[in-house]
Amino acid sequence: MTSFRSEDVQQILQRAMADQQKDEFSEQQLQEMAAELGISFISLQTAQQQWQQEKEIIKRRQRSNAHRLQKIKPHLISYLVVNLFLIVLNLTTSPSYFWAIYPLLGWGLGLGIHIISIYLQKD
């Protein structure tokens, strides 16, 4: 007879439920499955609340990261475009002396500080 660890049982049951029913489960079906597995109603409610809280935290993080990226993107694009132009200009006018490194590093330092300050801000 084969024995399974609890993680294996969970994965097998998840796959079986996914294969059996492609749609969503109702609250009643969830409660029935929990009852069949010997999970108390209180434990199910607690797990469901924790799951909803974790889901909300993930959504807030995604919104926050998208907002931060929107703040950074225009500065990063202008940095890349202008400095690429300066590098090309430098290489065509005076290839023996790479003066474009100074605005590249200076602006890059400022951009780095700007990015760090955005990510250190509280949500």
mmCIF file of N, CA and C in Angstrom:
data_model
loop_
_atom_site.group_PDB
_atom_site.id
_atom_site.type_symbol
_atom_site.label_atom_id
_atom_site.label_comp_id
_atom_site.label_asym_id
_atom_site.label_seq_id
_atom_site.Cartn_x
_atom_site.Cartn_y
_atom_site.Cartn_z
ATOM 1 N N MET A 1 0.832 -1.169 0.000
ATOM 2 C CA MET A 1 0.000 0.000 0.000
ATOM 3 C C MET A 1 0.887 1.245 0.000
ATOM 4 N N THR A 2 0.526 2.222 -0.801
ATOM 5 C CA THR A 2 1.296 3.449 -0.926
ATOM 6 C C THR A 2 0.887 4.435 0.153
ATOM 7 N N SER A 3 1.869 5.143 0.705
ATOM 8 C CA SER A 3 1.566 6.198 1.684
ATOM 9 C C SER A 3 1.987 7.539 1.101
ATOM 10 N N PHE A 4 1.295 8.600 1.538
ATOM 11 C CA PHE A 4 1.534 9.945 1.000
ATOM 12 C C PHE A 4 1.776 10.919 2.147
ATOM 13 N N ARG A 5 2.631 11.880 1.901
ATOM 14 C CA ARG A 5 2.816 12.982 2.850
ATOM 15 C C ARG A 5 1.658 13.954 2.677
ATOM 16 N N SER A 6 1.455 14.818 3.651
ATOM 17 C CA SER A 6 0.323 15.754 3.582
ATOM 18 C C SER A 6 0.438 16.701 2.387
ATOM 19 N N GLU A 7 1.676 17.109 2.035
ATOM 20 C CA GLU A 7 1.853 17.986 0.871
ATOM 21 C C GLU A 7 1.455 17.266 -0.413
ATOM 22 N N ASP A 8 1.804 15.979 -0.487
ATOM 23 C CA ASP A 8 1.457 15.189 -1.670
ATOM 24 C C ASP A 8 -0.057 15.049 -1.804
ATOM 25 N N VAL A 9 -0.708 14.779 -0.677
ATOM 26 C CA VAL A 9 -2.173 14.640 -0.681
ATOM 27 C C VAL A 9 -2.814 15.935 -1.150
ATOM 28 N N GLN A 10 -2.316 17.052 -0.652
ATOM 29 C CA GLN A 10 -2.861 18.352 -1.034
ATOM 30 C C GLN A 10 -2.703 18.585 -2.535
ATOM 31 N N GLN A 11 -1.539 18.299 -3.073
ATOM 32 C CA GLN A 11 -1.307 18.506 -4.499
ATOM 33 C C GLN A 11 -2.150 17.575 -5.350
ATOM 34 N N ILE A 12 -2.280 16.330 -4.922
ATOM 35 C CA ILE A 12 -3.097 15.372 -5.669
ATOM 36 C C ILE A 12 -4.558 15.808 -5.682
ATOM 37 N N LEU A 13 -5.052 16.219 -4.512
ATOM 38 C CA LEU A 13 -6.447 16.667 -4.436
ATOM 39 C C LEU A 13 -6.678 17.932 -5.251
ATOM 40 N N GLN A 14 -5.727 18.842 -5.234
ATOM 41 C CA GLN A 14 -5.870 20.057 -6.035
ATOM 42 C C GLN A 14 -5.942 19.726 -7.518
ATOM 43 N N ARG A 15 -5.104 18.816 -7.973
ATOM 44 C CA ARG A 15 -5.138 18.429 -9.382
ATOM 45 C C ARG A 15 -6.445 17.722 -9.737
ATOM 46 N N ALA A 16 -6.893 16.853 -8.832
ATOM 47 C CA ALA A 16 -8.142 16.135 -9.089
ATOM 48 C C ALA A 16 -9.317 17.095 -9.149
ATOM 49 N N MET A 17 -9.353 18.083 -8.258
ATOM 50 C CA MET A 17 -10.442 19.066 -8.274
ATOM 51 C C MET A 17 -10.371 19.926 -9.522
ATOM 52 N N ALA A 18 -9.165 20.274 -9.947
ATOM 53 C CA ALA A 18 -9.014 21.085 -11.154
ATOM 54 C C ALA A 18 -9.471 20.321 -12.386
ATOM 55 N N ASP A 19 -9.165 19.021 -12.433
ATOM 56 C CA ASP A 19 -9.600 18.207 -13.563
ATOM 57 C C ASP A 19 -11.100 17.980 -13.564
ATOM 58 N N GLN A 20 -11.658 17.795 -12.380
ATOM 59 C CA GLN A 20 -13.081 17.465 -12.281
ATOM 60 C C GLN A 20 -13.961 18.664 -12.578
ATOM 61 N N GLN A 21 -13.588 19.814 -12.107
ATOM 62 C CA GLN A 21 -14.458 20.967 -12.238
ATOM 63 C C GLN A 21 -13.627 22.183 -12.626
ATOM 64 N N LYS A 22 -13.816 22.662 -13.845
ATOM 65 C CA LYS A 22 -13.051 23.799 -14.338
ATOM 66 C C LYS A 22 -13.609 25.126 -13.832
ATOM 67 N N ASP A 23 -14.844 25.128 -13.383
ATOM 68 C CA ASP A 23 -15.471 26.349 -12.893
ATOM 69 C C ASP A 23 -15.067 26.609 -11.444
ATOM 70 N N GLU A 24 -15.716 27.589 -10.854
ATOM 71 C CA GLU A 24 -15.443 27.932 -9.465
ATOM 72 C C GLU A 24 -16.256 27.046 -8.532
ATOM 73 N N PHE A 25 -15.794 26.954 -7.296
ATOM 74 C CA PHE A 25 -16.512 26.213 -6.270
ATOM 75 C C PHE A 25 -17.357 27.177 -5.456
ATOM 76 N N SER A 26 -18.493 26.718 -5.015
ATOM 77 C CA SER A 26 -19.346 27.550 -4.164
ATOM 78 C C SER A 26 -18.882 27.435 -2.716
ATOM 79 N N GLU A 27 -19.370 28.323 -1.891
ATOM 80 C CA GLU A 27 -19.053 28.299 -0.462
ATOM 81 C C GLU A 27 -19.516 26.976 0.154
ATOM 82 N N GLN A 28 -20.671 26.517 -0.263
ATOM 83 C CA GLN A 28 -21.220 25.267 0.264
ATOM 84 C C GLN A 28 -20.337 24.084 -0.136
ATOM 85 N N GLN A 29 -19.874 24.057 -1.382
ATOM 86 C CA GLN A 29 -19.001 22.977 -1.827
ATOM 87 C C GLN A 29 -17.695 22.978 -1.033
ATOM 88 N N LEU A 30 -17.167 24.172 -0.765
ATOM 89 C CA LEU A 30 -15.947 24.288 0.019
ATOM 90 C C LEU A 30 -16.159 23.718 1.422
ATOM 91 N N GLN A 31 -17.284 24.061 2.019
ATOM 92 C CA GLN A 31 -17.592 23.554 3.359
ATOM 93 C C GLN A 31 -17.776 22.035 3.347
ATOM 94 N N GLU A 32 -18.407 21.507 2.313
ATOM 95 C CA GLU A 32 -18.604 20.060 2.216
ATOM 96 C C GLU A 32 -17.271 19.327 2.059
ATOM 97 N N MET A 33 -16.377 19.881 1.230
ATOM 98 C CA MET A 33 -15.066 19.263 1.052
ATOM 99 C C MET A 33 -14.288 19.278 2.362
ATOM 100 N N ALA A 34 -14.362 20.402 3.073
ATOM 101 C CA ALA A 34 -13.662 20.505 4.354
ATOM 102 C C ALA A 34 -14.222 19.496 5.350
ATOM 103 N N ALA A 35 -15.542 19.350 5.372
ATOM 104 C CA ALA A 35 -16.167 18.393 6.289
ATOM 105 C C ALA A 35 -15.734 16.968 5.967
ATOM 106 N N GLU A 36 -15.660 16.638 4.682
ATOM 107 C CA GLU A 36 -15.225 15.303 4.273
ATOM 108 C C GLU A 36 -13.781 15.037 4.669
ATOM 109 N N LEU A 37 -12.978 16.094 4.704
ATOM 110 C CA LEU A 37 -11.567 15.950 5.074
ATOM 111 C C LEU A 37 -11.356 16.056 6.587
ATOM 112 N N GLY A 38 -12.444 16.275 7.324
ATOM 113 C CA GLY A 38 -12.335 16.369 8.775
ATOM 114 C C GLY A 38 -11.859 17.720 9.264
ATOM 115 N N ILE A 39 -12.028 18.751 8.454
ATOM 116 C CA ILE A 39 -11.619 20.104 8.832
ATOM 117 C C ILE A 39 -12.821 20.805 9.451
ATOM 118 N N SER A 40 -12.614 21.378 10.618
ATOM 119 C CA SER A 40 -13.729 22.029 11.299
ATOM 120 C C SER A 40 -14.121 23.311 10.577
ATOM 121 N N PHE A 41 -15.350 23.745 10.821
ATOM 122 C CA PHE A 41 -15.867 24.960 10.194
ATOM 123 C C PHE A 41 -15.047 26.177 10.624
ATOM 124 N N ILE A 42 -14.656 26.206 11.894
ATOM 125 C CA ILE A 42 -13.872 27.342 12.412
ATOM 126 C C ILE A 42 -12.496 27.385 11.737
ATOM 127 N N SER A 43 -11.875 26.227 11.589
ATOM 128 C CA SER A 43 -10.569 26.185 10.913
ATOM 129 C C SER A 43 -10.696 26.627 9.461
ATOM 130 N N LEU A 44 -11.788 26.210 8.820
ATOM 131 C CA LEU A 44 -12.020 26.609 7.431
ATOM 132 C C LEU A 44 -12.210 28.116 7.329
ATOM 133 N N GLN A 45 -12.997 28.680 8.236
ATOM 134 C CA GLN A 45 -13.237 30.133 8.224
ATOM 135 C C GLN A 45 -11.933 30.899 8.462
ATOM 136 N N THR A 46 -11.140 30.432 9.411
ATOM 137 C CA THR A 46 -9.864 31.085 9.714
ATOM 138 C C THR A 46 -8.931 31.033 8.499
ATOM 139 N N ALA A 47 -8.855 29.857 7.885
ATOM 140 C CA ALA A 47 -8.001 29.707 6.698
ATOM 141 C C ALA A 47 -8.494 30.596 5.566
ATOM 142 N N GLN A 48 -9.800 30.683 5.400
ATOM 143 C CA GLN A 48 -10.368 31.509 4.336
ATOM 144 C C GLN A 48 -10.076 32.986 4.581
ATOM 145 N N GLN A 49 -10.188 33.430 5.821
ATOM 146 C CA GLN A 49 -9.879 34.829 6.144
ATOM 147 C C GLN A 49 -8.409 35.138 5.915
ATOM 148 N N GLN A 50 -7.537 34.217 6.318
ATOM 149 C CA GLN A 50 -6.106 34.421 6.099
ATOM 150 C C GLN A 50 -5.790 34.481 4.609
ATOM 151 N N TRP A 51 -6.427 33.612 3.849
ATOM 152 C CA TRP A 51 -6.228 33.590 2.397
ATOM 153 C C TRP A 51 -6.662 34.915 1.774
ATOM 154 N N GLN A 52 -7.809 35.437 2.219
ATOM 155 C CA GLN A 52 -8.298 36.699 1.677
ATOM 156 C C GLN A 52 -7.377 37.855 2.053
ATOM 157 N N GLN A 53 -6.856 37.834 3.283
ATOM 158 C CA GLN A 53 -5.928 38.883 3.706
ATOM 159 C C GLN A 53 -4.638 38.832 2.887
ATOM 160 N N GLU A 54 -4.117 37.632 2.676
ATOM 161 C CA GLU A 54 -2.901 37.490 1.872
ATOM 162 C C GLU A 54 -3.128 37.936 0.436
ATOM 163 N N LYS A 55 -4.286 37.613 -0.090
ATOM 164 C CA LYS A 55 -4.625 38.019 -1.459
ATOM 165 C C LYS A 55 -4.692 39.544 -1.567
ATOM 166 N N GLU A 56 -5.270 40.190 -0.564
ATOM 167 C CA GLU A 56 -5.364 41.655 -0.552
ATOM 168 C C GLU A 56 -3.982 42.290 -0.436
ATOM 169 N N ILE A 57 -3.118 41.707 0.378
ATOM 170 C CA ILE A 57 -1.748 42.221 0.520
ATOM 171 C C ILE A 57 -1.019 42.131 -0.814
ATOM 172 N N ILE A 58 -1.173 41.025 -1.505
ATOM 173 C CA ILE A 58 -0.526 40.847 -2.814
ATOM 174 C C ILE A 58 -1.046 41.884 -3.804
ATOM 175 N N LYS A 59 -2.364 42.121 -3.804
ATOM 176 C CA LYS A 59 -2.938 43.129 -4.705
ATOM 177 C C LYS A 59 -2.386 44.513 -4.396
ATOM 178 N N ARG A 60 -2.282 44.857 -3.101
ATOM 179 C CA ARG A 60 -1.745 46.165 -2.723
ATOM 180 C C ARG A 60 -0.286 46.306 -3.151
ATOM 181 N N ARG A 61 0.493 45.241 -2.992
ATOM 182 C CA ARG A 61 1.896 45.288 -3.418
ATOM 183 C C ARG A 61 2.008 45.479 -4.920
ATOM 184 N N GLN A 62 1.169 44.784 -5.670
ATOM 185 C CA GLN A 62 1.196 44.920 -7.125
ATOM 186 C C GLN A 62 0.827 46.334 -7.548
ATOM 187 N N ARG A 63 -0.203 46.904 -6.916
ATOM 188 C CA ARG A 63 -0.585 48.291 -7.240
ATOM 189 C C ARG A 63 0.534 49.255 -6.874
ATOM 190 N N SER A 64 1.156 49.031 -5.720
ATOM 191 C CA SER A 64 2.233 49.904 -5.270
ATOM 192 C C SER A 64 3.430 49.817 -6.219
ATOM 193 N N ASN A 65 3.788 48.610 -6.624
ATOM 194 C CA ASN A 65 4.913 48.454 -7.554
ATOM 195 C C ASN A 65 4.611 49.071 -8.916
ATOM 196 N N ALA A 66 3.367 48.936 -9.375
ATOM 197 C CA ALA A 66 2.985 49.544 -10.654
ATOM 198 C C ALA A 66 3.058 51.068 -10.550
ATOM 199 N N HIS A 67 2.628 51.609 -9.416
ATOM 200 C CA HIS A 67 2.684 53.062 -9.213
ATOM 201 C C HIS A 67 4.138 53.537 -9.165
ATOM 202 N N ARG A 68 4.983 52.797 -8.484
ATOM 203 C CA ARG A 68 6.406 53.162 -8.420
ATOM 204 C C ARG A 68 7.040 53.114 -9.804
ATOM 205 N N LEU A 69 6.710 52.091 -10.557
ATOM 206 C CA LEU A 69 7.264 51.971 -11.907
ATOM 207 C C LEU A 69 6.811 53.127 -12.793
ATOM 208 N N GLN A 70 5.570 53.568 -12.627
ATOM 209 C CA GLN A 70 5.084 54.712 -13.400
ATOM 210 C C GLN A 70 5.852 55.982 -13.049
ATOM 211 N N LYS A 71 6.280 56.110 -11.799
ATOM 212 C CA LYS A 71 7.056 57.280 -11.393
ATOM 213 C C LYS A 71 8.484 57.229 -11.951
ATOM 214 N N ILE A 72 9.029 56.032 -12.083
ATOM 215 C CA ILE A 72 10.426 55.874 -12.501
ATOM 216 C C ILE A 72 10.574 55.864 -14.018
ATOM 217 N N LYS A 73 9.620 55.264 -14.708
ATOM 218 C CA LYS A 73 9.747 55.010 -16.146
ATOM 219 C C LYS A 73 10.093 56.249 -16.973
ATOM 220 N N PRO A 74 9.417 57.395 -16.820
ATOM 221 C CA PRO A 74 9.775 58.550 -17.664
ATOM 222 C C PRO A 74 11.210 59.028 -17.442
ATOM 223 N N HIS A 75 11.666 58.999 -16.186
ATOM 224 C CA HIS A 75 13.032 59.431 -15.886
ATOM 225 C C HIS A 75 14.051 58.461 -16.495
ATOM 226 N N LEU A 76 13.757 57.178 -16.407
ATOM 227 C CA LEU A 76 14.656 56.177 -16.954
ATOM 228 C C LEU A 76 14.732 56.268 -18.478
ATOM 229 N N ILE A 77 13.597 56.486 -19.120
ATOM 230 C CA ILE A 77 13.574 56.595 -20.585
ATOM 231 C C ILE A 77 14.361 57.817 -21.046
ATOM 232 N N SER A 78 14.138 58.956 -20.391
ATOM 233 C CA SER A 78 14.873 60.158 -20.794
ATOM 234 C C SER A 78 16.370 59.989 -20.537
ATOM 235 N N TYR A 79 16.722 59.329 -19.438
ATOM 236 C CA TYR A 79 18.133 59.052 -19.142
ATOM 237 C C TYR A 79 18.766 58.223 -20.260
ATOM 238 N N LEU A 80 18.086 57.170 -20.647
ATOM 239 C CA LEU A 80 18.629 56.287 -21.689
ATOM 240 C C LEU A 80 18.741 56.994 -23.038
ATOM 241 N N VAL A 81 17.695 57.736 -23.425
ATOM 242 C CA VAL A 81 17.692 58.399 -24.733
ATOM 243 C C VAL A 81 18.778 59.465 -24.805
ATOM 244 N N VAL A 82 18.823 60.333 -23.804
ATOM 245 C CA VAL A 82 19.796 61.431 -23.829
ATOM 246 C C VAL A 82 21.222 60.898 -23.753
ATOM 247 N N ASN A 83 21.456 59.940 -22.869
ATOM 248 C CA ASN A 83 22.826 59.436 -22.728
ATOM 249 C C ASN A 83 23.273 58.598 -23.918
ATOM 250 N N LEU A 84 22.345 57.904 -24.534
ATOM 251 C CA LEU A 84 22.682 57.200 -25.773
ATOM 252 C C LEU A 84 23.088 58.208 -26.854
ATOM 253 N N PHE A 85 22.332 59.301 -26.935
ATOM 254 C CA PHE A 85 22.685 60.367 -27.887
ATOM 255 C C PHE A 85 24.076 60.935 -27.567
ATOM 256 N N LEU A 86 24.342 61.181 -26.282
ATOM 257 C CA LEU A 86 25.645 61.728 -25.905
ATOM 258 C C LEU A 86 26.782 60.758 -26.209
ATOM 259 N N ILE A 87 26.562 59.486 -26.012
ATOM 260 C CA ILE A 87 27.599 58.492 -26.317
ATOM 261 C C ILE A 87 27.879 58.462 -27.814
ATOM 262 N N VAL A 88 26.816 58.475 -28.623
ATOM 263 C CA VAL A 88 26.996 58.484 -30.078
ATOM 264 C C VAL A 88 27.704 59.770 -30.505
ATOM 265 N N LEU A 89 27.276 60.892 -29.945
ATOM 266 C CA LEU A 89 27.927 62.167 -30.254
ATOM 267 C C LEU A 89 29.392 62.135 -29.868
ATOM 268 N N ASN A 90 29.710 61.622 -28.701
ATOM 269 C CA ASN A 90 31.078 61.520 -28.222
ATOM 270 C C ASN A 90 31.922 60.644 -29.152
ATOM 271 N N LEU A 91 31.377 59.497 -29.528
ATOM 272 C CA LEU A 91 32.147 58.573 -30.362
ATOM 273 C C LEU A 91 32.354 59.089 -31.781
ATOM 274 N N THR A 92 31.451 59.940 -32.259
ATOM 275 C CA THR A 92 31.629 60.486 -33.606
ATOM 276 C C THR A 92 32.508 61.731 -33.617
ATOM 277 N N THR A 93 32.463 62.540 -32.561
ATOM 278 C CA THR A 93 33.241 63.783 -32.566
ATOM 279 C C THR A 93 34.643 63.616 -31.994
ATOM 280 N N SER A 94 34.749 62.914 -30.892
ATOM 281 C CA SER A 94 36.084 62.744 -30.291
ATOM 282 C C SER A 94 36.200 61.341 -29.688
ATOM 283 N N PRO A 95 36.424 60.349 -30.538
ATOM 284 C CA PRO A 95 36.469 58.967 -30.052
ATOM 285 C C PRO A 95 37.661 58.669 -29.143
ATOM 286 N N SER A 96 38.682 59.507 -29.165
ATOM 287 C CA SER A 96 39.864 59.234 -28.342
ATOM 288 C C SER A 96 39.638 59.588 -26.871
ATOM 289 N N TYR A 97 38.669 60.475 -26.586
ATOM 290 C CA TYR A 97 38.388 60.877 -25.195
ATOM 291 C C TYR A 97 36.907 60.649 -24.929
ATOM 292 N N PHE A 98 36.606 59.795 -23.961
ATOM 293 C CA PHE A 98 35.215 59.443 -23.665
ATOM 294 C C PHE A 98 34.666 60.368 -22.579
ATOM 295 N N TRP A 99 34.261 61.582 -22.984
ATOM 296 C CA TRP A 99 33.720 62.563 -22.054
ATOM 297 C C TRP A 99 32.266 62.278 -21.664
ATOM 298 N N ALA A 100 31.574 61.432 -22.419
ATOM 299 C CA ALA A 100 30.167 61.148 -22.138
ATOM 300 C C ALA A 100 29.983 60.375 -20.830
ATOM 301 N N ILE A 101 31.091 59.870 -20.286
ATOM 302 C CA ILE A 101 30.996 59.124 -19.032
ATOM 303 C C ILE A 101 30.577 60.038 -17.881
ATOM 304 N N TYR A 102 30.936 61.317 -17.942
ATOM 305 C CA TYR A 102 30.628 62.229 -16.838
ATOM 306 C C TYR A 102 29.129 62.495 -16.703
ATOM 307 N N PRO A 103 28.435 62.895 -17.770
ATOM 308 C CA PRO A 103 26.976 63.035 -17.607
ATOM 309 C C PRO A 103 26.302 61.689 -17.353
ATOM 310 N N LEU A 104 26.851 60.618 -17.919
ATOM 311 C CA LEU A 104 26.289 59.279 -17.716
ATOM 312 C C LEU A 104 26.337 58.899 -16.232
ATOM 313 N N LEU A 105 27.489 59.087 -15.611
ATOM 314 C CA LEU A 105 27.632 58.749 -14.194
ATOM 315 C C LEU A 105 26.901 59.725 -13.281
ATOM 316 N N GLY A 106 26.986 61.012 -13.587
ATOM 317 C CA GLY A 106 26.319 62.016 -12.752
ATOM 318 C C GLY A 106 24.813 61.847 -12.747
ATOM 319 N N TRP A 107 24.251 61.762 -13.925
ATOM 320 C CA TRP A 107 22.806 61.590 -14.047
ATOM 321 C C TRP A 107 22.386 60.219 -13.513
ATOM 322 N N GLY A 108 23.239 59.214 -13.740
ATOM 323 C CA GLY A 108 22.953 57.873 -13.236
ATOM 324 C C GLY A 108 22.901 57.837 -11.722
ATOM 325 N N LEU A 109 23.793 58.584 -11.077
ATOM 326 C CA LEU A 109 23.774 58.679 -9.616
ATOM 327 C C LEU A 109 22.474 59.332 -9.146
ATOM 328 N N GLY A 110 22.101 60.419 -9.801
ATOM 329 C CA GLY A 110 20.845 61.083 -9.445
ATOM 330 C C GLY A 110 19.634 60.191 -9.666
ATOM 331 N N LEU A 111 19.641 59.471 -10.776
ATOM 332 C CA LEU A 111 18.544 58.552 -11.078
ATOM 333 C C LEU A 111 18.503 57.417 -10.060
ATOM 334 N N GLY A 112 19.648 56.917 -9.682
ATOM 335 C CA GLY A 112 19.706 55.867 -8.666
ATOM 336 C C GLY A 112 19.158 56.332 -7.331
ATOM 337 N N ILE A 113 19.515 57.537 -6.930
ATOM 338 C CA ILE A 113 18.990 58.096 -5.685
ATOM 339 C C ILE A 113 17.484 58.286 -5.783
ATOM 340 N N HIS A 114 17.006 58.740 -6.933
ATOM 341 C CA HIS A 114 15.565 58.916 -7.150
ATOM 342 C C HIS A 114 14.829 57.573 -7.034
ATOM 343 N N ILE A 115 15.367 56.536 -7.653
ATOM 344 C CA ILE A 115 14.744 55.209 -7.595
ATOM 345 C C ILE A 115 14.731 54.678 -6.164
ATOM 346 N N ILE A 116 15.839 54.829 -5.463
ATOM 347 C CA ILE A 116 15.903 54.370 -4.068
ATOM 348 C C ILE A 116 14.896 55.121 -3.211
ATOM 349 N N SER A 117 14.792 56.441 -3.413
ATOM 350 C CA SER A 117 13.849 57.218 -2.605
ATOM 351 C C SER A 117 12.406 56.806 -2.878
ATOM 352 N N ILE A 118 12.090 56.466 -4.113
ATOM 353 C CA ILE A 118 10.732 56.015 -4.442
ATOM 354 C C ILE A 118 10.435 54.676 -3.772
ATOM 355 N N TYR A 119 11.394 53.751 -3.780
ATOM 356 C CA TYR A 119 11.169 52.434 -3.183
ATOM 357 C C TYR A 119 11.232 52.458 -1.654
ATOM 358 N N LEU A 120 11.853 53.475 -1.074
ATOM 359 C CA LEU A 120 11.882 53.579 0.385
ATOM 360 C C LEU A 120 10.673 54.311 0.944
ATOM 361 N N GLN A 121 9.890 54.974 0.084
ATOM 362 C CA GLN A 121 8.689 55.664 0.546
ATOM 363 C C GLN A 121 7.689 54.655 1.068
ATOM 364 N N LYS A 122 6.964 55.054 2.092
ATOM 365 C CA LYS A 122 5.893 54.190 2.608
ATOM 366 C C LYS A 122 4.717 54.249 1.662
ATOM 367 N N ASP A 123 4.001 53.128 1.557
ATOM 368 C CA ASP A 123 2.846 53.057 0.665
ATOM 369 C C ASP A 123 1.723 53.932 1.169
#
